[in-house]
Structure formats: structure tokens, C-alpha cells
Amino acid sequence: MQIGYKSYHNNDATGETALLAEGRQTRSPVSLVDTPDFKGSPKRRIEQLQANTMKEVSDVKVQVRSDESRESLKDSMRNTNPNKLVTPMCGIQPTFTTQLLSGEDDALWRVNADEFNRRFRHIACAALVREKVNEAAGHLLLTMLEITRTNEIKVNEERSSPVSEADVLQKLRESDAQVEIESIKRVLEKLTADTSELISCVGENHRGANYCVNMRRIVDLIRIKEVEAVVRERFGGPACRIFRLLLLKRNLEQKQIAEMAMIPVKDTRELLYKLLKAEYVQIQEVARTSDHAPSRTFYLWRVDLLRVVEQVGHELYRTTSNLRARLIHELSQERETLMLLERAQDKIARGGESTVSLTSGQRVNLIRMRTIATRLESSLLRLDELVLIFNFM
């Protein structure tokens, strides 16, 4: 059961605002609210009719004190720190509870999802640099992002704000007093000279050289790495070689691709059209004449990375949905056995004793179900990471 909130403005003499909660049946147990954040703990009066059961919530009415005007809420929203993992909210986000707490000075909180996504993004960037360069480079880049995190306005910032060499050294010494200045300088120079453009030097001041982390470039490298793994898994190594070649050279004809990738022309043609059908590559017609005759037209193959990222993002959502449906189906097959085990666990938790006798067939099916459920849940965890990379970075 999910509760959605609608805001209605009351123009009577009392000047109060009523938020009407309507219970509606959905598939997801997560309730979403579109109410703004604000800082502080305003006084409010909360009145709610107790719900019948945990699954049926209806007619919840919350009234807010009239002394909290819209302007004061807007001012408090501006003062909210976007870098906190938990932020206050002026709406109510119930989960499975049947009764809401009431009081004059109760503060309502919700998770700051943007800040979590920002920190996950920083960790992913540092992991790629650690894999591409070395451990010290990954730790250094994560330190630079930690220094500049408070200056980020959006979650998907293209570049970090400039940070000086002295600030980085000071931050590193706070965690490790034995850090060497020369080693930090060598790592910074190595990252700056890298052809992948992981960080950039943007000038100098009295505190040394200033550096920016090219987060957009690093995220693109992470996505390219994952897409290449998908292409290799679905179409084989030669197809991955063609895909990587088109990323580097942009527009190429079929004959040029076959020569550069060292693949027979016939195999190249088949792989290109398989990739085209899956929307991993695109074809561009360049006509030499106005009649667009095939004999007088160049056909250039290329990779549109933004389009490929969007396509992979949709495939990840579809795969996640299929895996969840399969997991629900597998659990439903052994519903009776699972209910028996759950009742036995409840009796043991209450201090009693309970034994469950299962047939040999039920035991075999239960072991099979647990094995499949473990694999599906592990795959879902991996897909959650990929969904974050392709859709929220």
C-alpha cells in the first residue's frame, strides 16, 4: 500500500493548509513525496485517523500551523545543506506504519538520495583510477573529490572545482602523517600526463598548482568499459574489437573496418549489422549525387556513445525487471514450505520449541530454490551498480 500526498490551500479564516493522503494500491512498497525540504523544526499540528491494517491506510489528514507561511518555508529551503545524507522535510513519508507520530516539535527527516549518488560516483571514479594507474592515484583522487564535494551543485558535475596542491597535501596528512610530498607530486604529474585526461592543471597560485578532476571523462571511461564487456559477452571478441575501433576512429567504411580490425570482410559485415540491430552502432549515408544512388554513396559506420549509454540503461531496467519476476516466481513455487519454516522460526523467537518435518522432495526443492534465489539476488546487486552508472551519473 502506498500513500501519495496532495496539497490543498485553504483560504478560510483559519489560514491552514491541509494535506490529504490517499491510499492506492501499487507494486512498490516505497512511498514517494514531492514536498520541499527545509531546515529547522517548525511547530505543527498533526491529526490522523488510525488505519485499519498495515496494508490499508485511508483518509489521513494532516494540518499545518498557519504561522508557518510559504515564505518562511522557502527561506528555510535555501539554508538546507545539500551535502547531508539526511535532510529535514515538511511533508510526511510513511512506510508500513499504521499510525503517525504527532507533536509540536517533531522533526521529519528523509534520506538525501542526491548526496548518496554523489558519493557513489566519487567512489566509482576513484576505483577506475586505482585500476588504471595504481592504488596511490585512486586514494589521491578520492581525497581531491572529498575536498571539493561541498562545492558541487549538481550530482552529475562535469568537473570538480579547482583544488590546490597544498590543500591536497594537508588533507592527506590528516589521515596519514607519514605521507611524502615528492610522492604526491609524482602521482599528480602522472595523472595530469595521462592520455585519458583524468585530471587537469588549471593554473597556479601561492599554494601551488591547481587541479580539477574531469569526472565526466572518468564516468565515460567507466561506461565504455562496461559496454565493451556487454558487447564481448553478446557478440564475441571480434565485435568488441570493431566497437572499440569505431569509438577511436569515429566514421569508417566497412572495408576500412575490416582492414584495421584484421577481420574478413564477410564476418565484418555480419558483425556490423548485428551491432546495428542492437543499436550499438549507427550507419550514416553520404551521397555524392542528389539521386542517392547506392553505387555513388558512402556508408559510414560510427558509435554514438550517448545513444549507446541510453540503450544499455533501458536494457538494464528490463533485465532487472525480468530477474525480479523470476525471483518472485521461484519463491512462489515453494510458498507452503517457506510458510512452515517461517512459523517455526516465529515460535522459536518467542521462546518456544518447534520442529518441521519435510519430505525428501521438499528438501530437494528447498535447496534448489535457495541456490537459485542466491544467484538471482547476487545478479540484482550487480545490476543495481550498473543502473547507477548508466542512469544516475
GROMACS .gro file of C-alpha atoms in nm:
model
  393
    1MET     CA    1   0.000   0.000   0.000
    2GLN     CA    2   0.145   0.334  -0.098
    3ILE     CA    3   0.040   0.673   0.029
    4GLY     CA    4   0.051   0.970  -0.204
    5TYR     CA    5   0.007   1.328  -0.085
    6LYS     CA    6  -0.175   1.615  -0.249
    7SER     CA    7  -0.152   1.971  -0.119
    8TYR     CA    8  -0.462   2.190  -0.095
    9HIS     CA    9  -0.457   2.554   0.004
   10ASN     CA   10  -0.730   2.664   0.241
   11ASN     CA   11  -0.847   3.024   0.201
   12ASP     CA   12  -1.074   3.039   0.506
   13ALA     CA   13  -1.019   3.247   0.820
   14THR     CA   14  -0.805   2.986   0.989
   15GLY     CA   15  -0.546   3.003   0.711
   16GLU     CA   16  -0.443   2.640   0.749
   17THR     CA   17  -0.309   2.408   0.479
   18ALA     CA   18  -0.444   2.054   0.459
   19LEU     CA   19  -0.251   1.765   0.313
   20LEU     CA   20  -0.482   1.485   0.211
   21ALA     CA   21  -0.335   1.138   0.195
   22GLU     CA   22  -0.499   0.892  -0.038
   23GLY     CA   23  -0.429   0.519  -0.018
   24ARG     CA   24  -0.374   0.349  -0.351
   25GLN     CA   25  -0.254   0.002  -0.437
   26THR     CA   26   0.083  -0.019  -0.614
   27ARG     CA   27   0.350  -0.276  -0.672
   28SER     CA   28   0.625  -0.088  -0.492
   29PRO     CA   29   0.623  -0.062  -0.111
   30VAL     CA   30   0.818   0.264  -0.128
   31SER     CA   31   0.618   0.584  -0.082
   32LEU     CA   32   0.730   0.899  -0.262
   33VAL     CA   33   0.653   1.255  -0.167
   34ASP     CA   34   0.708   1.569  -0.371
   35THR     CA   35   0.724   1.808  -0.076
   36PRO     CA   36   1.015   2.052  -0.041
   37ASP     CA   37   1.295   2.031   0.214
   38PHE     CA   38   1.353   2.291   0.485
   39LYS     CA   39   1.589   2.332   0.777
   40GLY     CA   40   1.478   2.355   1.138
   41SER     CA   41   1.187   2.215   1.338
   42PRO     CA   42   0.867   2.418   1.276
   43LYS     CA   43   0.563   2.385   1.502
   44ARG     CA   44   0.278   2.194   1.351
   45ARG     CA   45  -0.039   2.013   1.445
   46ILE     CA   46  -0.071   1.661   1.307
   47GLU     CA   47  -0.401   1.480   1.313
   48GLN     CA   48  -0.452   1.138   1.163
   49LEU     CA   49  -0.722   0.878   1.158
   50GLN     CA   50  -0.577   0.541   1.258
   51ALA     CA   51  -0.562   0.293   0.970
   52ASN     CA   52  -0.735  -0.043   0.993
   53THR     CA   53  -0.437  -0.257   0.894
   54MET     CA   54  -0.080  -0.217   0.780
   55LYS     CA   55  -0.188  -0.273   0.418
   56GLU     CA   56  -0.492  -0.045   0.421
   57VAL     CA   57  -0.434   0.321   0.500
   58SER     CA   58  -0.707   0.572   0.421
   59ASP     CA   59  -0.815   0.928   0.488
   60VAL     CA   60  -0.510   1.064   0.664
   61LYS     CA   61  -0.541   1.435   0.714
   62VAL     CA   62  -0.254   1.648   0.837
   63GLN     CA   63  -0.294   2.014   0.926
   64VAL     CA   64  -0.005   2.257   0.944
   65ARG     CA   65   0.000   2.559   1.169
   66SER     CA   66  -0.086   2.883   0.988
   67ASP     CA   67   0.207   3.069   1.143
   68GLU     CA   68   0.439   2.880   0.905
   69SER     CA   69   0.394   3.081   0.587
   70ARG     CA   70   0.517   2.983   0.244
   71GLU     CA   71   0.788   3.250   0.250
   72SER     CA   72   0.940   3.113   0.570
   73LEU     CA   73   0.946   2.766   0.415
   74LYS     CA   74   1.125   2.899   0.106
   75ASP     CA   75   1.384   3.076   0.324
   76SER     CA   76   1.447   2.762   0.522
   77MET     CA   77   1.481   2.560   0.199
   78ARG     CA   78   1.761   2.789   0.084
   79ASN     CA   79   1.951   2.718   0.408
   80THR     CA   80   1.936   2.341   0.370
   81ASN     CA   81   2.279   2.180   0.332
   82PRO     CA   82   2.267   1.963   0.016
   83ASN     CA   83   2.569   1.758   0.127
   84LYS     CA   84   2.399   1.595   0.426
   85LEU     CA   85   2.295   1.234   0.392
   86VAL     CA   86   1.971   1.302   0.584
   87THR     CA   87   1.769   1.621   0.535
   88PRO     CA   88   1.456   1.754   0.709
   89MET     CA   89   1.127   1.760   0.521
   90CYS     CA   90   0.797   1.941   0.565
   91GLY     CA   91   0.585   1.656   0.428
   92ILE     CA   92   0.528   1.314   0.576
   93GLN     CA   93   0.672   0.997   0.428
   94PRO     CA   94   0.504   0.699   0.597
   95THR     CA   95   0.624   0.349   0.523
   96PHE     CA   96   0.436   0.049   0.667
   97THR     CA   97   0.333   0.211   0.996
   98THR     CA   98  -0.033   0.231   1.082
   99GLN     CA   99  -0.017   0.546   1.292
  100LEU     CA  100   0.189   0.864   1.255
  101LEU     CA  101   0.357   1.033   1.548
  102SER     CA  102   0.217   1.370   1.649
  103GLY     CA  103   0.368   1.656   1.845
  104GLU     CA  104   0.453   2.021   1.839
  105ASP     CA  105   0.828   1.994   1.783
  106ASP     CA  106   0.869   1.670   1.588
  107ALA     CA  107   1.128   1.692   1.310
  108LEU     CA  108   1.056   1.487   0.998
  109TRP     CA  109   1.355   1.356   0.802
  110ARG     CA  110   1.423   1.177   0.477
  111VAL     CA  111   1.730   1.035   0.302
  112ASN     CA  112   1.924   1.273   0.078
  113ALA     CA  113   1.944   1.050  -0.231
  114ASP     CA  114   2.145   1.304  -0.432
  115GLU     CA  115   2.425   1.305  -0.177
  116PHE     CA  116   2.439   0.924  -0.177
  117ASN     CA  117   2.458   0.923  -0.558
  118ARG     CA  118   2.731   1.188  -0.545
  119ARG     CA  119   2.944   0.984  -0.306
  120PHE     CA  120   2.886   0.662  -0.501
  121ARG     CA  121   3.001   0.849  -0.811
  122HIS     CA  122   3.321   0.960  -0.637
  123ILE     CA  123   3.394   0.605  -0.522
  124ALA     CA  124   3.340   0.471  -0.876
  125CYS     CA  125   3.577   0.735  -1.020
  126ALA     CA  126   3.844   0.651  -0.764
  127ALA     CA  127   3.804   0.277  -0.835
  128LEU     CA  128   3.864   0.329  -1.206
  129VAL     CA  129   4.176   0.542  -1.144
  130ARG     CA  130   4.300   0.282  -0.896
  131GLU     CA  131   4.260   0.012  -1.159
  132LYS     CA  132   4.405   0.220  -1.443
  133VAL     CA  133   4.701   0.379  -1.262
  134ASN     CA  134   4.773   0.250  -0.910
  135GLU     CA  135   4.646   0.243  -0.552
  136ALA     CA  136   4.806   0.576  -0.457
  137ALA     CA  137   4.645   0.754  -0.753
  138GLY     CA  138   4.299   0.626  -0.659
  139HIS     CA  139   4.341   0.738  -0.298
  140LEU     CA  140   4.466   1.079  -0.412
  141LEU     CA  141   4.174   1.133  -0.649
  142LEU     CA  142   3.921   1.034  -0.382
  143THR     CA  143   4.083   1.286  -0.146
  144MET     CA  144   4.055   1.563  -0.409
  145LEU     CA  145   3.686   1.485  -0.461
  146GLU     CA  146   3.625   1.484  -0.087
  147ILE     CA  147   3.775   1.833  -0.060
  148THR     CA  148   3.563   1.975  -0.342
  149ARG     CA  149   3.240   1.785  -0.266
  150THR     CA  150   3.080   2.077  -0.081
  151ASN     CA  151   3.118   2.296  -0.391
  152GLU     CA  152   2.923   2.061  -0.620
  153ILE     CA  153   2.579   2.193  -0.709
  154LYS     CA  154   2.458   1.904  -0.926
  155VAL     CA  155   2.510   1.533  -0.887
  156ASN     CA  156   2.649   1.492  -1.239
  157GLU     CA  157   2.902   1.774  -1.241
  158GLU     CA  158   3.138   1.755  -1.537
  159ARG     CA  159   3.443   1.882  -1.344
  160SER     CA  160   3.528   1.940  -0.982
  161SER     CA  161   3.618   2.284  -0.852
  162PRO     CA  162   3.994   2.367  -0.852
  163VAL     CA  163   4.190   2.238  -0.554
  164SER     CA  164   4.547   2.341  -0.477
  165GLU     CA  165   4.837   2.107  -0.423
  166ALA     CA  166   4.883   2.238  -0.066
  167ASP     CA  167   4.519   2.160   0.022
  168VAL     CA  168   4.555   1.805  -0.106
  169LEU     CA  169   4.875   1.752   0.091
  170GLN     CA  170   4.717   1.890   0.409
  171LYS     CA  171   4.414   1.661   0.372
  172LEU     CA  172   4.634   1.357   0.317
  173ARG     CA  173   4.847   1.437   0.621
  174GLU     CA  174   4.535   1.440   0.838
  175SER     CA  175   4.479   1.072   0.756
  176ASP     CA  176   4.845   0.970   0.717
  177ALA     CA  177   5.114   1.178   0.886
  178GLN     CA  178   5.397   0.995   0.703
  179VAL     CA  179   5.291   1.095   0.351
  180GLU     CA  180   5.576   1.228   0.136
  181ILE     CA  181   5.546   1.549  -0.062
  182GLU     CA  182   5.756   1.422  -0.352
  183SER     CA  183   5.547   1.108  -0.395
  184ILE     CA  184   5.226   1.316  -0.407
  185LYS     CA  185   5.376   1.545  -0.669
  186ARG     CA  186   5.481   1.247  -0.880
  187VAL     CA  187   5.130   1.100  -0.866
  188LEU     CA  188   4.976   1.436  -0.963
  189GLU     CA  189   5.213   1.470  -1.256
  190LYS     CA  190   5.137   1.114  -1.366
  191LEU     CA  191   4.761   1.173  -1.356
  192THR     CA  192   4.796   1.503  -1.544
  193ALA     CA  193   5.013   1.346  -1.816
  194ASP     CA  194   4.777   1.051  -1.866
  195THR     CA  195   4.621   1.048  -2.212
  196SER     CA  196   4.280   0.971  -2.065
  197GLU     CA  197   4.265   1.326  -1.919
  198LEU     CA  198   4.171   1.212  -1.570
  199ILE     CA  199   4.268   1.543  -1.408
  200SER     CA  200   4.374   1.880  -1.549
  201CYS     CA  201   4.607   2.150  -1.423
  202VAL     CA  202   4.423   2.484  -1.436
  203GLY     CA  203   4.688   2.730  -1.317
  204GLU     CA  204   4.898   2.814  -1.014
  205ASN     CA  205   4.882   3.040  -0.709
  206HIS     CA  206   5.076   3.093  -0.385
  207ARG     CA  207   4.958   2.749  -0.263
  208GLY     CA  208   5.094   2.568  -0.567
  209ALA     CA  209   4.934   2.428  -0.882
  210ASN     CA  210   4.554   2.396  -0.901
  211TYR     CA  211   4.396   2.076  -1.030
  212CYS     CA  212   4.046   1.978  -1.147
  213VAL     CA  213   3.909   1.624  -1.166
  214ASN     CA  214   3.741   1.553  -1.500
  215MET     CA  215   3.456   1.348  -1.354
  216ARG     CA  216   3.257   1.337  -1.678
  217ARG     CA  217   3.553   1.189  -1.862
  218ILE     CA  218   3.609   0.927  -1.591
  219VAL     CA  219   3.241   0.830  -1.588
  220ASP     CA  220   3.252   0.793  -1.969
  221LEU     CA  221   3.551   0.560  -1.934
  222ILE     CA  222   3.358   0.351  -1.680
  223ARG     CA  223   3.061   0.329  -1.914
  224ILE     CA  224   3.278   0.240  -2.214
  225LYS     CA  225   3.441  -0.036  -2.012
  226GLU     CA  226   3.102  -0.184  -1.915
  227VAL     CA  227   2.960  -0.152  -2.268
  228GLU     CA  228   3.262  -0.329  -2.414
  229ALA     CA  229   3.208  -0.612  -2.165
  230VAL     CA  230   2.845  -0.638  -2.277
  231VAL     CA  231   2.940  -0.640  -2.647
  232ARG     CA  232   3.207  -0.905  -2.587
  233GLU     CA  233   2.962  -1.123  -2.396
  234ARG     CA  234   2.680  -1.095  -2.651
  235PHE     CA  235   2.865  -1.081  -2.985
  236GLY     CA  236   3.218  -1.210  -2.917
  237GLY     CA  237   3.569  -1.068  -2.919
  238PRO     CA  238   3.581  -0.956  -3.287
  239ALA     CA  239   3.264  -0.749  -3.239
  240CYS     CA  240   3.419  -0.584  -2.934
  241ARG     CA  241   3.726  -0.504  -3.143
  242ILE     CA  242   3.506  -0.338  -3.407
  243PHE     CA  243   3.318  -0.142  -3.143
  244ARG     CA  244   3.640  -0.015  -2.986
  245LEU     CA  245   3.778   0.077  -3.328
  246LEU     CA  246   3.471   0.286  -3.412
  247LEU     CA  247   3.499   0.463  -3.078
  248LEU     CA  248   3.854   0.566  -3.161
  249LYS     CA  249   3.821   0.644  -3.534
  250ARG     CA  250   3.459   0.767  -3.541
  251ASN     CA  251   3.342   0.733  -3.907
  252LEU     CA  252   3.473   0.439  -4.110
  253GLU     CA  253   3.361   0.241  -4.413
  254GLN     CA  254   3.308  -0.132  -4.399
  255LYS     CA  255   3.626  -0.208  -4.593
  256GLN     CA  256   3.834   0.017  -4.368
  257ILE     CA  257   3.693  -0.152  -4.059
  258ALA     CA  258   3.778  -0.497  -4.195
  259GLU     CA  259   4.138  -0.391  -4.271
  260MET     CA  260   4.202  -0.212  -3.941
  261ALA     CA  261   4.037  -0.477  -3.723
  262MET     CA  262   4.200  -0.757  -3.927
  263ILE     CA  263   3.870  -0.940  -3.973
  264PRO     CA  264   3.741  -1.088  -4.303
  265VAL     CA  265   3.502  -0.861  -4.490
  266LYS     CA  266   3.218  -1.113  -4.475
  267ASP     CA  267   3.249  -1.153  -4.096
  268THR     CA  268   3.282  -0.776  -4.055
  269ARG     CA  269   2.958  -0.718  -4.245
  270GLU     CA  270   2.769  -0.971  -4.031
  271LEU     CA  271   2.900  -0.829  -3.704
  272LEU     CA  272   2.826  -0.471  -3.807
  273TYR     CA  273   2.464  -0.549  -3.885
  274LYS     CA  274   2.425  -0.742  -3.560
  275LEU     CA  275   2.555  -0.439  -3.372
  276LEU     CA  276   2.328  -0.214  -3.577
  277LYS     CA  277   2.023  -0.426  -3.491
  278ALA     CA  278   2.112  -0.400  -3.121
  279GLU     CA  279   2.160  -0.020  -3.165
  280TYR     CA  280   2.523  -0.026  -3.052
  281VAL     CA  281   2.644   0.129  -3.381
  282GLN     CA  282   2.486   0.362  -3.637
  283ILE     CA  283   2.524   0.399  -4.012
  284GLN     CA  284   2.546   0.732  -4.196
  285GLU     CA  285   2.479   0.774  -4.570
  286VAL     CA  286   2.692   1.029  -4.752
  287ALA     CA  287   2.564   1.066  -5.110
  288ARG     CA  288   2.790   1.208  -5.381
  289THR     CA  289   2.491   1.287  -5.604
  290SER     CA  290   2.143   1.417  -5.543
  291ASP     CA  291   1.973   1.093  -5.653
  292HIS     CA  292   2.131   0.900  -5.360
  293ALA     CA  293   2.225   0.606  -5.583
  294PRO     CA  294   2.384   0.324  -5.377
  295SER     CA  295   2.675   0.299  -5.620
  296ARG     CA  296   2.756   0.667  -5.562
  297THR     CA  297   2.701   0.675  -5.184
  298PHE     CA  298   2.943   0.627  -4.897
  299TYR     CA  299   2.816   0.427  -4.597
  300LEU     CA  300   2.999   0.530  -4.282
  301TRP     CA  301   2.976   0.341  -3.954
  302ARG     CA  302   3.009   0.515  -3.620
  303VAL     CA  303   2.929   0.486  -3.247
  304ASP     CA  304   2.710   0.742  -3.071
  305LEU     CA  305   2.816   0.695  -2.709
  306LEU     CA  306   2.524   0.888  -2.559
  307ARG     CA  307   2.275   0.678  -2.754
  308VAL     CA  308   2.452   0.356  -2.657
  309VAL     CA  309   2.451   0.456  -2.289
  310GLU     CA  310   2.077   0.524  -2.307
  311GLN     CA  311   2.016   0.190  -2.480
  312VAL     CA  312   2.217  -0.003  -2.221
  313GLY     CA  313   2.034   0.182  -1.943
  314HIS     CA  314   1.699   0.064  -2.081
  315GLU     CA  315   1.829  -0.291  -2.115
  316LEU     CA  316   1.943  -0.287  -1.752
  317TYR     CA  317   1.596  -0.184  -1.635
  318ARG     CA  318   1.438  -0.458  -1.845
  319THR     CA  319   1.685  -0.720  -1.716
  320THR     CA  320   1.625  -0.613  -1.356
  321SER     CA  321   1.251  -0.648  -1.404
  322ASN     CA  322   1.293  -0.997  -1.553
  323LEU     CA  323   1.518  -1.111  -1.269
  324ARG     CA  324   1.277  -0.985  -1.004
  325ALA     CA  325   0.988  -1.159  -1.178
  326ARG     CA  326   1.189  -1.482  -1.189
  327LEU     CA  327   1.278  -1.449  -0.819
  328ILE     CA  328   0.912  -1.399  -0.724
  329HIS     CA  329   0.815  -1.700  -0.935
  330GLU     CA  330   1.078  -1.924  -0.774
  331LEU     CA  331   0.970  -1.822  -0.423
  332SER     CA  332   0.604  -1.880  -0.505
  333GLN     CA  333   0.678  -2.239  -0.610
  334GLU     CA  334   0.778  -2.325  -0.252
  335ARG     CA  335   0.533  -2.096  -0.077
  336GLU     CA  336   0.389  -2.364   0.153
  337THR     CA  337   0.730  -2.488   0.265
  338LEU     CA  338   0.851  -2.135   0.332
  339MET     CA  339   0.540  -2.061   0.538
  340LEU     CA  340   0.604  -2.368   0.754
  341LEU     CA  341   0.963  -2.261   0.814
  342GLU     CA  342   0.856  -1.907   0.894
  343ARG     CA  343   0.602  -2.025   1.152
  344ALA     CA  344   0.866  -2.244   1.312
  345GLN     CA  345   1.108  -1.952   1.334
  346ASP     CA  346   0.839  -1.735   1.494
  347LYS     CA  347   0.777  -1.997   1.763
  348ILE     CA  348   1.150  -2.026   1.832
  349ALA     CA  349   1.180  -1.646   1.851
  350ARG     CA  350   0.904  -1.639   2.117
  351GLY     CA  351   1.098  -1.886   2.329
  352GLY     CA  352   0.916  -2.200   2.229
  353GLU     CA  353   1.025  -2.516   2.056
  354SER     CA  354   0.926  -2.618   1.708
  355THR     CA  355   1.020  -2.888   1.461
  356VAL     CA  356   0.929  -2.908   1.095
  357SER     CA  357   0.921  -3.243   0.917
  358LEU     CA  358   0.989  -3.217   0.546
  359THR     CA  359   0.975  -3.490   0.285
  360SER     CA  360   1.279  -3.570   0.077
  361GLY     CA  361   1.121  -3.400  -0.224
  362GLN     CA  362   1.052  -3.084  -0.025
  363ARG     CA  363   1.412  -3.075   0.097
  364VAL     CA  364   1.548  -3.111  -0.256
  365ASN     CA  365   1.316  -2.839  -0.385
  366LEU     CA  366   1.406  -2.612  -0.094
  367ILE     CA  367   1.781  -2.649  -0.159
  368ARG     CA  368   1.723  -2.582  -0.528
  369MET     CA  369   1.514  -2.274  -0.452
  370ARG     CA  370   1.775  -2.133  -0.215
  371THR     CA  371   2.053  -2.181  -0.471
  372ILE     CA  372   1.854  -2.007  -0.745
  373ALA     CA  373   1.744  -1.726  -0.511
  374THR     CA  374   2.105  -1.662  -0.403
  375ARG     CA  375   2.221  -1.636  -0.765
  376LEU     CA  376   1.933  -1.408  -0.863
  377GLU     CA  377   1.988  -1.178  -0.566
  378SER     CA  378   2.361  -1.156  -0.643
  379SER     CA  379   2.281  -1.065  -1.004
  380LEU     CA  380   2.036  -0.799  -0.885
  381LEU     CA  381   2.301  -0.642  -0.664
  382ARG     CA  382   2.540  -0.623  -0.959
  383LEU     CA  383   2.265  -0.476  -1.178
  384ASP     CA  384   2.196  -0.209  -0.916
  385GLU     CA  385   2.555  -0.086  -0.954
  386LEU     CA  386   2.525  -0.077  -1.333
  387VAL     CA  387   2.190   0.105  -1.318
  388LEU     CA  388   2.357   0.371  -1.102
  389ILE     CA  389   2.644   0.407  -1.352
  390PHE     CA  390   2.428   0.432  -1.664
  391ASN     CA  391   2.128   0.626  -1.534
  392PHE     CA  392   2.229   0.836  -1.231
  393MET     CA  393   2.584   0.952  -1.304
   0.00000   0.00000   0.00000
